[in-house]
Amino acid sequence: MTKHLTQAQVAHFRQHGYVYPMRGVSAEEALGYRRIIEAYETASGRDVNETLKIKGHLALPAIVELARRPAILDAVEDLIGPDILLFGASIFAKNGRDPRYVSWHQDSTYFGLTPHEEVTVWLALTPANAVNGVLRVLPGSHAGPDLRHVETHAKDNMLAKGQTLVGIDEALAVEMPLSPGEFSMHHERTAHSSLPNRSDDRRIGFAFFYVPAHVRSSSGRRRATLVRGTDRFGHWDADTLPEYDCDPRAMSELAQTWGKYKDGEVRQAADMVARQAG
Ligand SMILES: O=C(O)CCC(=O)C(=O)O
C-alpha cells in the first residue's frame, strides 16, 4: 500500500531512476515560498545560488517546513521507507534570459553516501519547461556505476565544480516539466542536467536530498535532520535547525558545509571509498 505514488510510479522510478509529476504544495503556496526566498535574497544582497546550497534548509524555518510537507514525505516514503533523514537541500534559481546551465552529472559521485539510496525531490517554485531550462534526466542511468566526471569549473555552470559527464547522448534525455508546486524525484545515480533559461522570468526549483536512516556518510560523521519515523541507526548527528530566519548558529553550519563541499572534502572521501571498493 503506497501513500502518494501509484504502484506504476514506484515501478517507473525503480526501472528508470526518476518519476514526475507529483503535487507537493499548491501553486499559491509555491508562490508564497518563492516570495519568502526572494525576500531573503534581497535582504542578503547575494544570489541565492551562492547562499542556499547543500544545507539551504538551515537558512530559513520555512524551508525546513517545506521539506517536511506530508505530500512530499509520503512520496519519499513510498520509495525509501518510513525512516527518513533530510541530509541536504539546494536551490537552483536561474534568472530570466540566464545563460547558466547544469551539466550532466550524477550526485552519487559527490554526496559521499553508502549505500547509494538517496532520492532527490526537485520542487518547482515557478513553472519549469523546455524554454526555461527544465530538469532533464537520462533514463536508466541509476542502474549503472558512478561514471567519471570532468571538473570543468566552467563560468556558467551552476555546479560547484562544473562537474560534467562526457559522452552523454543528448537524444536520450527526458525532460521533466512541472507546474509551480509540483515535484519530480530522481535517484542519486540518475544522470541529470538542465539548459539555460530562455524565458523572461526566473526558473526556480528547490532540491531536497533524502536518505533512509540506514544510509551512512562515507566521508566521516555529518549532520542531517530526521523528518519522518525513527532513527534506529544513529549514523548522523542532528542539524542545527534555525529557530528564526538567518539564525546565526544554523547559518554558520550552512556556510561550513557548503565550503567543505565546494572545496572537495566530500569528493576526496568518495574517491577513497571508490578506491577501497575497486
Ligand atoms: O535545477 C537544476 O537545473 C539542476 C538540479 C540538480 O542538479 C539537482 O537537483 O541535483
Short mmCIF file of C-alpha atoms and ligand atoms in Angstrom, two decimals:
data_model
loop_
_atom_site.label_atom_id
_atom_site.label_comp_id
_atom_site.label_asym_id
_atom_site.label_seq_id
_atom_site.Cartn_x
_atom_site.Cartn_y
_atom_site.Cartn_z
CA MET A 1 0.00 0.00 0.00
CA THR A 2 1.60 3.28 -1.11
CA LYS A 3 0.92 6.72 0.40
CA HIS A 4 1.31 9.12 -2.54
CA LEU A 5 2.77 7.41 -5.59
CA THR A 6 0.86 4.85 -7.57
CA GLN A 7 2.36 1.37 -7.88
CA ALA A 8 3.06 2.24 -11.51
CA GLN A 9 5.02 5.35 -10.44
CA VAL A 10 7.07 3.32 -7.95
CA ALA A 11 7.78 0.75 -10.66
CA HIS A 12 8.72 3.54 -13.08
CA PHE A 13 11.19 5.01 -10.57
CA ARG A 14 12.77 1.61 -9.91
CA GLN A 15 13.16 0.90 -13.62
CA HIS A 16 14.11 4.35 -14.96
CA GLY A 17 15.52 6.23 -11.94
CA TYR A 18 13.03 9.12 -11.99
CA VAL A 19 9.34 9.90 -11.68
CA TYR A 20 7.21 13.05 -12.17
CA PRO A 21 4.94 14.99 -11.79
CA MET A 22 3.60 14.82 -8.23
CA ARG A 23 1.89 17.64 -6.35
CA GLY A 24 3.77 18.83 -3.24
CA VAL A 25 2.10 22.16 -2.45
CA SER A 26 -0.49 24.32 -4.20
CA ALA A 27 0.52 26.87 -6.84
CA GLU A 28 -0.34 29.65 -4.38
CA GLU A 29 1.87 28.11 -1.71
CA ALA A 30 4.72 27.73 -4.22
CA LEU A 31 4.44 31.43 -5.00
CA GLY A 32 4.50 32.15 -1.25
CA TYR A 33 7.74 30.19 -0.85
CA ARG A 34 9.20 31.97 -3.87
CA ARG A 35 8.43 35.31 -2.21
CA ILE A 36 9.99 34.22 1.09
CA ILE A 37 13.16 33.12 -0.71
CA GLU A 38 13.35 36.25 -2.84
CA ALA A 39 12.89 38.45 0.25
CA TYR A 40 15.78 36.55 1.87
CA GLU A 41 17.83 37.05 -1.29
CA THR A 42 17.16 40.79 -1.36
CA ALA A 43 17.99 41.14 2.33
CA SER A 44 21.23 39.15 1.97
CA GLY A 45 22.25 41.04 -1.18
CA ARG A 46 23.60 37.81 -2.68
CA ASP A 47 22.44 35.43 -5.40
CA VAL A 48 20.59 32.59 -3.63
CA ASN A 49 22.60 30.09 -5.66
CA GLU A 50 25.55 31.11 -3.51
CA THR A 51 23.79 31.02 -0.15
CA LEU A 52 21.14 28.27 -0.18
CA LYS A 53 23.31 25.32 -1.18
CA ILE A 54 23.79 21.81 0.25
CA LYS A 55 22.31 22.80 3.62
CA GLY A 56 20.00 25.52 2.27
CA HIS A 57 17.27 24.48 4.71
CA LEU A 58 19.36 25.86 7.57
CA ALA A 59 18.76 29.46 6.49
CA LEU A 60 15.00 29.68 7.00
CA PRO A 61 12.46 27.71 9.08
CA ALA A 62 10.11 27.96 6.07
CA ILE A 63 12.45 25.76 4.03
CA VAL A 64 12.57 23.11 6.78
CA GLU A 65 8.79 23.22 6.87
CA LEU A 66 8.66 22.78 3.09
CA ALA A 67 10.97 19.76 3.29
CA ARG A 68 8.61 18.23 5.86
CA ARG A 69 5.41 18.66 3.83
CA PRO A 70 3.38 15.42 4.17
CA ALA A 71 2.67 15.10 0.44
CA ILE A 72 6.40 15.18 -0.27
CA LEU A 73 7.37 12.83 2.55
CA ASP A 74 4.60 10.39 1.59
CA ALA A 75 6.15 10.08 -1.89
CA VAL A 76 9.65 9.74 -0.44
CA GLU A 77 8.39 7.06 1.94
CA ASP A 78 6.93 5.14 -0.98
CA LEU A 79 10.46 4.86 -2.37
CA ILE A 80 12.78 4.58 0.64
CA GLY A 81 10.62 3.54 3.58
CA PRO A 82 9.29 5.27 6.70
CA ASP A 83 12.51 6.36 8.48
CA ILE A 84 13.68 9.39 6.54
CA LEU A 85 16.55 11.83 7.02
CA LEU A 86 16.96 15.07 5.12
CA PHE A 87 20.69 15.44 4.68
CA GLY A 88 20.63 18.49 2.42
CA ALA A 89 18.78 21.00 0.29
CA SER A 90 19.94 23.21 -2.59
CA ILE A 91 18.21 25.88 -4.60
CA PHE A 92 18.64 26.09 -8.38
CA ALA A 93 17.43 29.54 -9.42
CA LYS A 94 18.01 30.72 -12.98
CA ASN A 95 17.19 34.31 -13.82
CA GLY A 96 15.23 35.32 -16.91
CA ARG A 97 17.49 35.11 -20.00
CA ASP A 98 20.15 33.43 -17.86
CA PRO A 99 22.98 31.63 -19.68
CA ARG A 100 23.69 29.44 -16.66
CA TYR A 101 23.11 25.72 -17.01
CA VAL A 102 23.69 22.48 -15.11
CA SER A 103 25.91 19.97 -16.89
CA TRP A 104 25.19 16.24 -16.95
CA HIS A 105 26.20 14.77 -13.60
CA GLN A 106 25.43 12.11 -11.02
CA ASP A 107 25.10 13.26 -7.42
CA SER A 108 26.29 9.88 -6.12
CA THR A 109 29.89 10.76 -7.01
CA TYR A 110 29.74 13.85 -4.81
CA PHE A 111 27.31 13.14 -1.98
CA GLY A 112 29.54 10.67 -0.13
CA LEU A 113 26.76 8.24 0.86
CA THR A 114 26.70 4.48 1.24
CA PRO A 115 24.74 2.57 0.12
CA HIS A 116 23.54 4.70 -2.80
CA GLU A 117 19.89 5.05 -1.86
CA GLU A 118 19.45 8.83 -1.78
CA VAL A 119 16.40 10.27 -3.52
CA THR A 120 16.18 13.90 -4.63
CA VAL A 121 12.87 15.74 -4.64
CA TRP A 122 13.00 18.70 -7.06
CA LEU A 123 10.13 21.04 -6.18
CA ALA A 124 9.14 23.70 -8.70
CA LEU A 125 8.54 27.18 -7.27
CA THR A 126 7.93 28.53 -10.81
CA PRO A 127 6.95 26.72 -13.99
CA ALA A 128 9.78 24.52 -15.29
CA ASN A 129 9.59 23.79 -19.02
CA ALA A 130 11.53 23.31 -22.24
CA VAL A 131 12.03 27.08 -22.66
CA ASN A 132 13.27 27.99 -19.18
CA GLY A 133 15.73 25.19 -18.51
CA VAL A 134 13.70 22.28 -17.15
CA LEU A 135 15.46 19.47 -15.28
CA ARG A 136 16.35 16.58 -17.62
CA VAL A 137 17.33 13.01 -16.78
CA LEU A 138 18.98 10.10 -18.52
CA PRO A 139 16.61 7.14 -18.03
CA GLY A 140 18.20 4.01 -16.59
CA SER A 141 21.50 5.69 -15.68
CA HIS A 142 20.80 4.99 -11.97
CA ALA A 143 21.31 1.29 -12.64
CA GLY A 144 24.90 1.70 -13.82
CA PRO A 145 28.07 2.58 -11.93
CA ASP A 146 29.31 6.01 -10.84
CA LEU A 147 30.78 7.48 -14.01
CA ARG A 148 33.88 9.64 -14.35
CA HIS A 149 33.24 13.37 -14.17
CA VAL A 150 35.48 16.05 -15.63
CA GLU A 151 35.61 19.07 -13.32
CA THR A 152 35.43 21.97 -15.75
CA HIS A 153 34.77 24.87 -13.34
CA ALA A 154 33.08 26.48 -16.37
CA LYS A 155 31.82 30.03 -15.70
CA ASP A 156 28.13 29.49 -16.47
CA ASN A 157 27.93 26.03 -14.96
CA MET A 158 25.85 26.18 -11.77
CA LEU A 159 27.54 23.16 -10.19
CA ALA A 160 30.19 23.71 -7.54
CA LYS A 161 32.99 22.31 -9.70
CA GLY A 162 31.34 22.32 -13.11
CA GLN A 163 31.45 18.53 -12.83
CA THR A 164 30.47 17.01 -16.16
CA LEU A 165 29.86 13.56 -17.55
CA VAL A 166 31.28 13.29 -21.02
CA GLY A 167 29.82 11.34 -23.92
CA ILE A 168 26.15 11.54 -22.90
CA ASP A 169 23.77 11.04 -25.83
CA GLU A 170 21.50 14.11 -25.60
CA ALA A 171 18.90 12.35 -27.73
CA LEU A 172 18.18 10.02 -24.79
CA ALA A 173 17.42 12.88 -22.37
CA VAL A 174 13.93 13.09 -20.87
CA GLU A 175 12.60 16.47 -19.71
CA MET A 176 10.54 16.66 -16.52
CA PRO A 177 8.26 19.70 -16.96
CA LEU A 178 6.48 20.88 -13.82
CA SER A 179 3.93 23.48 -12.74
CA PRO A 180 4.56 25.54 -9.60
CA GLY A 181 4.13 23.33 -6.53
CA GLU A 182 4.74 20.06 -8.39
CA PHE A 183 7.82 17.94 -7.90
CA SER A 184 9.87 15.26 -9.59
CA MET A 185 12.09 12.64 -7.96
CA HIS A 186 15.34 11.14 -9.14
CA HIS A 187 17.81 8.61 -7.74
CA GLU A 188 21.24 9.92 -6.74
CA ARG A 189 22.85 7.94 -9.57
CA THR A 190 20.46 9.18 -12.24
CA ALA A 191 22.41 11.47 -14.57
CA HIS A 192 20.68 14.86 -14.83
CA SER A 193 21.22 18.31 -16.29
CA SER A 194 19.44 21.48 -17.40
CA LEU A 195 19.89 24.06 -20.14
CA PRO A 196 19.90 27.89 -19.88
CA ASN A 197 16.71 29.85 -19.23
CA ARG A 198 15.46 31.40 -22.49
CA SER A 199 12.31 32.90 -20.92
CA ASP A 200 11.90 36.31 -19.29
CA ASP A 201 11.02 35.11 -15.79
CA ARG A 202 13.07 33.14 -13.33
CA ARG A 203 13.04 29.35 -13.15
CA ILE A 204 13.36 28.30 -9.52
CA GLY A 205 13.46 24.81 -8.05
CA PHE A 206 14.41 23.58 -4.60
CA ALA A 207 16.14 20.19 -4.46
CA PHE A 208 15.73 18.23 -1.21
CA PHE A 209 18.05 15.29 -0.54
CA TYR A 210 16.53 12.42 1.46
CA VAL A 211 18.06 9.15 2.66
CA PRO A 212 16.68 6.18 4.60
CA ALA A 213 18.09 6.22 8.14
CA HIS A 214 20.35 3.19 7.50
CA VAL A 215 22.40 5.11 4.89
CA ARG A 216 25.80 6.29 6.20
CA SER A 217 28.08 9.13 5.30
CA SER A 218 31.26 7.78 3.65
CA SER A 219 33.12 10.99 4.50
CA GLY A 220 33.11 10.93 8.27
CA ARG A 221 30.29 11.92 10.59
CA ARG A 222 27.99 14.53 9.17
CA ARG A 223 24.66 16.06 10.05
CA ALA A 224 21.09 15.52 8.91
CA THR A 225 17.52 16.06 10.12
CA LEU A 226 15.11 13.24 10.90
CA VAL A 227 11.97 14.33 9.04
CA ARG A 228 9.88 11.20 9.49
CA GLY A 229 9.91 7.96 11.50
CA THR A 230 12.65 6.75 13.83
CA ASP A 231 16.41 6.76 13.54
CA ARG A 232 17.47 3.39 14.96
CA PHE A 233 20.98 3.66 13.50
CA GLY A 234 22.46 6.93 14.77
CA HIS A 235 24.78 7.35 11.76
CA TRP A 236 24.14 11.12 11.63
CA ASP A 237 24.39 13.97 14.11
CA ALA A 238 21.46 16.38 14.17
CA ASP A 239 21.48 19.52 12.01
CA THR A 240 21.35 22.79 13.92
CA LEU A 241 17.94 23.89 12.68
CA PRO A 242 17.13 27.62 12.51
CA GLU A 243 14.83 28.91 15.23
CA TYR A 244 14.21 32.03 13.14
CA ASP A 245 15.29 33.41 9.75
CA CYS A 246 19.08 33.59 9.42
CA ASP A 247 19.67 32.15 12.90
CA PRO A 248 23.48 32.59 13.21
CA ARG A 249 24.06 29.11 14.68
CA ALA A 250 22.37 27.44 11.73
CA MET A 251 23.88 29.87 9.20
CA SER A 252 27.38 29.06 10.36
CA GLU A 253 26.71 25.33 9.86
CA LEU A 254 25.30 26.04 6.38
CA ALA A 255 28.37 28.08 5.41
CA GLN A 256 30.81 25.47 6.73
CA THR A 257 29.09 22.58 4.95
CA TRP A 258 28.88 24.40 1.62
CA GLY A 259 32.53 25.44 1.93
CA LYS A 260 33.66 21.86 2.58
CA TYR A 261 31.55 20.53 -0.29
CA LYS A 262 32.93 23.06 -2.76
CA ASP A 263 36.48 22.55 -1.57
CA GLY A 264 36.41 18.86 -2.23
CA GLU A 265 36.35 17.09 1.11
CA VAL A 266 33.29 15.08 0.13
CA ARG A 267 34.75 14.30 -3.28
CA GLN A 268 38.00 13.11 -1.77
CA ALA A 269 36.09 10.85 0.59
CA ALA A 270 34.04 9.45 -2.28
CA ASP A 271 37.26 8.77 -4.18
CA MET A 272 38.66 6.90 -1.18
CA VAL A 273 35.58 4.70 -0.97
CA ALA A 274 35.77 4.01 -4.72
CA ARG A 275 39.46 3.04 -4.39
CA GLN A 276 38.69 0.71 -1.48
CA ALA A 277 35.84 -0.88 -3.43
CA GLY A 278 37.88 -1.14 -6.61
O1 LIG B 1 17.71 22.61 -11.19
C1 LIG B 1 18.57 22.26 -11.99
O2 LIG B 1 18.69 22.79 -13.08
C2 LIG B 1 19.55 21.17 -11.61
C3 LIG B 1 19.12 20.42 -10.39
C4 LIG B 1 20.10 19.44 -9.88
O3 LIG B 1 21.20 19.31 -10.33
C5 LIG B 1 19.69 18.59 -8.75
O4 LIG B 1 18.53 18.65 -8.33
O5 LIG B 1 20.53 17.82 -8.24
#
